[in-house]
Amino acid sequence: MNLMKVLHQNETMLNFTCQKLPKDPASIILQFGFLVCLVFLICGVPATAGAVEVPDVVGIPQSNAEAAIISSELSVGVVTSANSATVPIGEVISQDPAAGINVVSGSRVDLVVSGVTVPNVVGLAQAAAETAITAANLTVGTGTTANSATVPIGNVISQTPAAGTNVLPGNAVTLVISLGTAVPDLIGLTKAAAETAITAAGLTVGTGTTTNSATVPAGRVISQTPAAGSNVPPGSAVALVVSLGAKVPNVVGLTQAAAEAAIKSSGLTVGTVTTETSTTVPAGTVISQSPGAGTNVAPASAVTLVVSSGVVVPNVVGLTQTAAQTEITSANLTVGRVTKANSSSVASGKVISQNPAAGAKVEAGSAVALVVSLGAKVPDVVGSTKGSAQTALSTAGLKVGTVTSANSQTVAIGNVISQNPTAGSNVAPGSAVALVVSVGTAVPNVVNKSQAAAQAAIAGVGLTVGNVTSVFSDTVASGNVISQNPTAGTNVSPGSGVGLVISSGPPVLLMGVQNDPKTGPLVNSLYRLRTDGVVSKIGNLTHRTHGLAYVGSNLYSVEELTLAKQAGTPPNLYRLNPSTGATLATIRLSLSTGESLEGGRGLATEPGTNQLWGLLVVTSEVNTLRRLVTINPTTGVATQKAKLFGNFMDLAFDAAGTLYAITDNRPVSGGAVAPARIYTVNKTTGATTEFLNVSAGAVAGQPNFRESETIGVGSSPDLLYHLSGQHKVTSGFTKNILFEQIHRTTKARKAIALSGPDFFVTTALTLVPPTKTNTGTGTPALADLDASGTTDLIWQNTQDGSTAIWLMNGTTIAATGFPGGVPAAWRIAGVGDVNGDGKGDVIWRNSTSGTVAVWLMNGVSVTSVGFPGSASLAFEISGVGDVNGDEKADLVWRNRTDGSTAIWLMNGTTIAAPGFPGGVPMGWQIAGVGDVNGDSKADVIWRNGASGTVAVWLMNGLGITGVGFPGSASTAFEIAGVGDVNGDGKADLVWRNATDGSTAIWLMNGTTIAAPGFPGGVPLAWQISQVGDINGDGKSDVIWRNGRSGTVAVWLMNGASISSVGFPGSAPSDWEIQ
């Protein structure tokens, strides 16, 4: 390509460049260099290695031109289009760089191609637009749609490129097609706002309607047609449904609940609800509403209701029945059921209560039931205590009227015998009820009656015979009543026991004598001497007695001279059979000082303590003094208390405990004959005070020279008996012996003539204790520690082993004491009178060694302690009772290993005889010991723990005389105690249910249940601690202990019934009743 051609082709650029050249020389030089470079650029570079010549592509189709450029190792640059009147569409009009110029390989070649003018298709239907585009040698591009308020649906809103644009053939023309007008969202707008929005969208407001809505406020659009977002032709009509608001439903006549539900379902709220009475609209039904039914209101508006409360029930309480019925019917109601009832406050015939109550809202015509008063009903107070009766009457709205007293054989003291008006009567409230209150049964006067007649008289007035004892009497015939307790005329509870003291006739003394040695061999004998002078022989003695005394039921004799005196043998103490004089036991005497003894000169038993006292003679002091001693009848040990100077021959205690001693009238140590005198003696010092000179004032015709003076206690606290032997006559001995009664206070003397067999010298005298009887009087109280006839309570502290005693007088504590304590290994195993002195003793067992110990008791004091023996720890003491009838408690043992049994027959602190009755299987346990058949011998009661069966061994000492099976009981019941609760002389069984606290009693008759009973129940915190006669009425009572509070309670029993309840006191929980 030549330079001129190039310059021609680039003429315009050159002209521009030259026009812009600066006019100063320096600039001209600089810019000339630029032009040179530009020329090279335009015209190419000289052909050198690596240069490429631009091909000529003008006038050829675009595709061919681009292929030629690429094949020349160049690249296609910018391709533009231009209209040309000469160059066919699609062919190259021009190129840059021009053809023939050498350029660097890879350089760009720009092309101008003959182009197409884009047609105007706006406003055309889409189909027509696409036809026009393709006819213009163009293509339809990807189109879009859009809403338009002016362009009809389906027509072109706009195009790209725009109409008239020159583009390459085949270029795409994209179209925006009209969807028509989009319907605006009008829901919730006010009608005016909706219509404005419609016209603004190029639409028209169509025909509108109105309706109620529970959610859309009045005047606002509920719905529209077409729906919001719909595409419609511009100018299309949009129909509206406009809200009239919520429509108030008609709830009049509906129940309140139904009305409220209807209001809420209508999009409204329940406003204020008020009630008013109505005689036509049922209670709970809507009478009226506001706004009224059909009213259009804003959604959630409140609808107030007036609800019927129905008819208000009038208050007719306190009105007469007639007036009440009138009130009810006047209120458009009816009278319902009328019932009658007692009332402690409402007068007869008046309304006590109504249903429905006054003020209640009910439907018209509803029934009102009435309870009409019959007046106050008189309660049944017969048999109640006066206090309980008064409470019951007050509760019934009545008051106690006149109260009178009367005896009753059936109603307890203080309880109501009868009432007026009678129970169940209807009376005016506040009326008085007269009461007749029992003062109990008047005890009849049975003094001087025979025992049988007395018992009949007592039973005839509803009482029972209590403790019966026998004593001697100089004035009351044998078998007749000397005294009674309570005394005649005393008012007592029905069924109470009346204790009797029965005369055994004149007092009886036992005396030791020597028979006439001139009519036969010298015989030492035991005689019975009545205080009326009648003498009878009992039997011969093996020794010459010079002192007789009873300790309990045991008769002891001390010998004057031993049969082997010459050999220096000490004297003996003998235990005699008082019925025969036979020796039962021989106990060698020894003096605590160790001195040698010649013999004895008197015995006496101290009342209260049951201590045996004696006068002993030391060998070297036969005619000078006597030793005053206490004697242990078990061991024979005599403990010296004092020395008595003089020829003292006998001792005696009066009932008050005063000790008397009498001297012989023989000389002392060869001196002159001294009168026989009675002295009182200080037991501690031995000091004597003359009481009476018994030699002075002798009976006329009788010599004063007597020997073998003896004295004895009398049948009353004020009497002593004096017996003086005579040895200076040769015949008619009895007629020459002085027997007299001496009054202790006045010292008056009364001689008593003797009658009966002849005897020679008297050597001893003692009063026979009254025979104890128990005819229908219950069983003896084993725990009677003070011989008061009542059971006492002995306690042991589980912590320190100390003991305490409550001496009881009924439900009252008469006295308390603390005998002492023992080490922890010792536990109380039982209580019983082991020495026959009428006082319960305490039996101890050592849980470590098995040793048994006994406290001989006198009330709250321990008089002595003994240790009978010991047993294997496999054995335990299971019961205490007099199994052989000798009035001494014995010990019943059970072996916990092999089931064998053993018995110790006791004589004080000595085992008189042991025995082994037999054994039973281990399923059986000893439940108690008591005389169930009334033979005065305790029997053994067994219980089978598995079957509940009860068995009884009837005992006779160590032998079993019979076995019986009275019955069985639920294993929930346990035998809690054995005692004679009905005073028939037979032990009964007291049961306790460990599950529900109930109690039961089996009244026993041998091995048969005479009658069962159920006294009642108490809470399980209470446990039966003991069964014993606490009030001395001959009937065992039940002693309770509360394990929580420590309180003690007593049921005083009358058979299977509780006659009364008492609460003696309480003790801390670490003390237990034994």
mmCIF file of N, CA and C in Angstrom, residues 124 720 753 897:
data_model
loop_
_atom_site.group_PDB
_atom_site.id
_atom_site.type_symbol
_atom_site.label_atom_id
_atom_site.label_comp_id
_atom_site.label_asym_id
_atom_site.label_seq_id
_atom_site.Cartn_x
_atom_site.Cartn_y
_atom_site.Cartn_z
ATOM 1 N N LEU A 124 -46.963 -2.786 19.314
ATOM 2 C CA LEU A 124 -47.481 -3.892 18.517
ATOM 3 C C LEU A 124 -47.794 -5.078 19.440
ATOM 4 N N LEU A 720 -52.886 -57.850 177.205
ATOM 5 C CA LEU A 720 -51.797 -58.804 177.368
ATOM 6 C C LEU A 720 -52.352 -59.991 178.153
ATOM 7 N N ALA A 753 -60.451 -68.588 184.827
ATOM 8 C CA ALA A 753 -60.348 -69.966 185.322
ATOM 9 C C ALA A 753 -60.022 -70.890 184.164
ATOM 10 N N THR A 897 -34.138 -73.371 126.104
ATOM 11 C CA THR A 897 -33.445 -74.199 125.114
ATOM 12 C C THR A 897 -34.187 -75.494 124.829
#
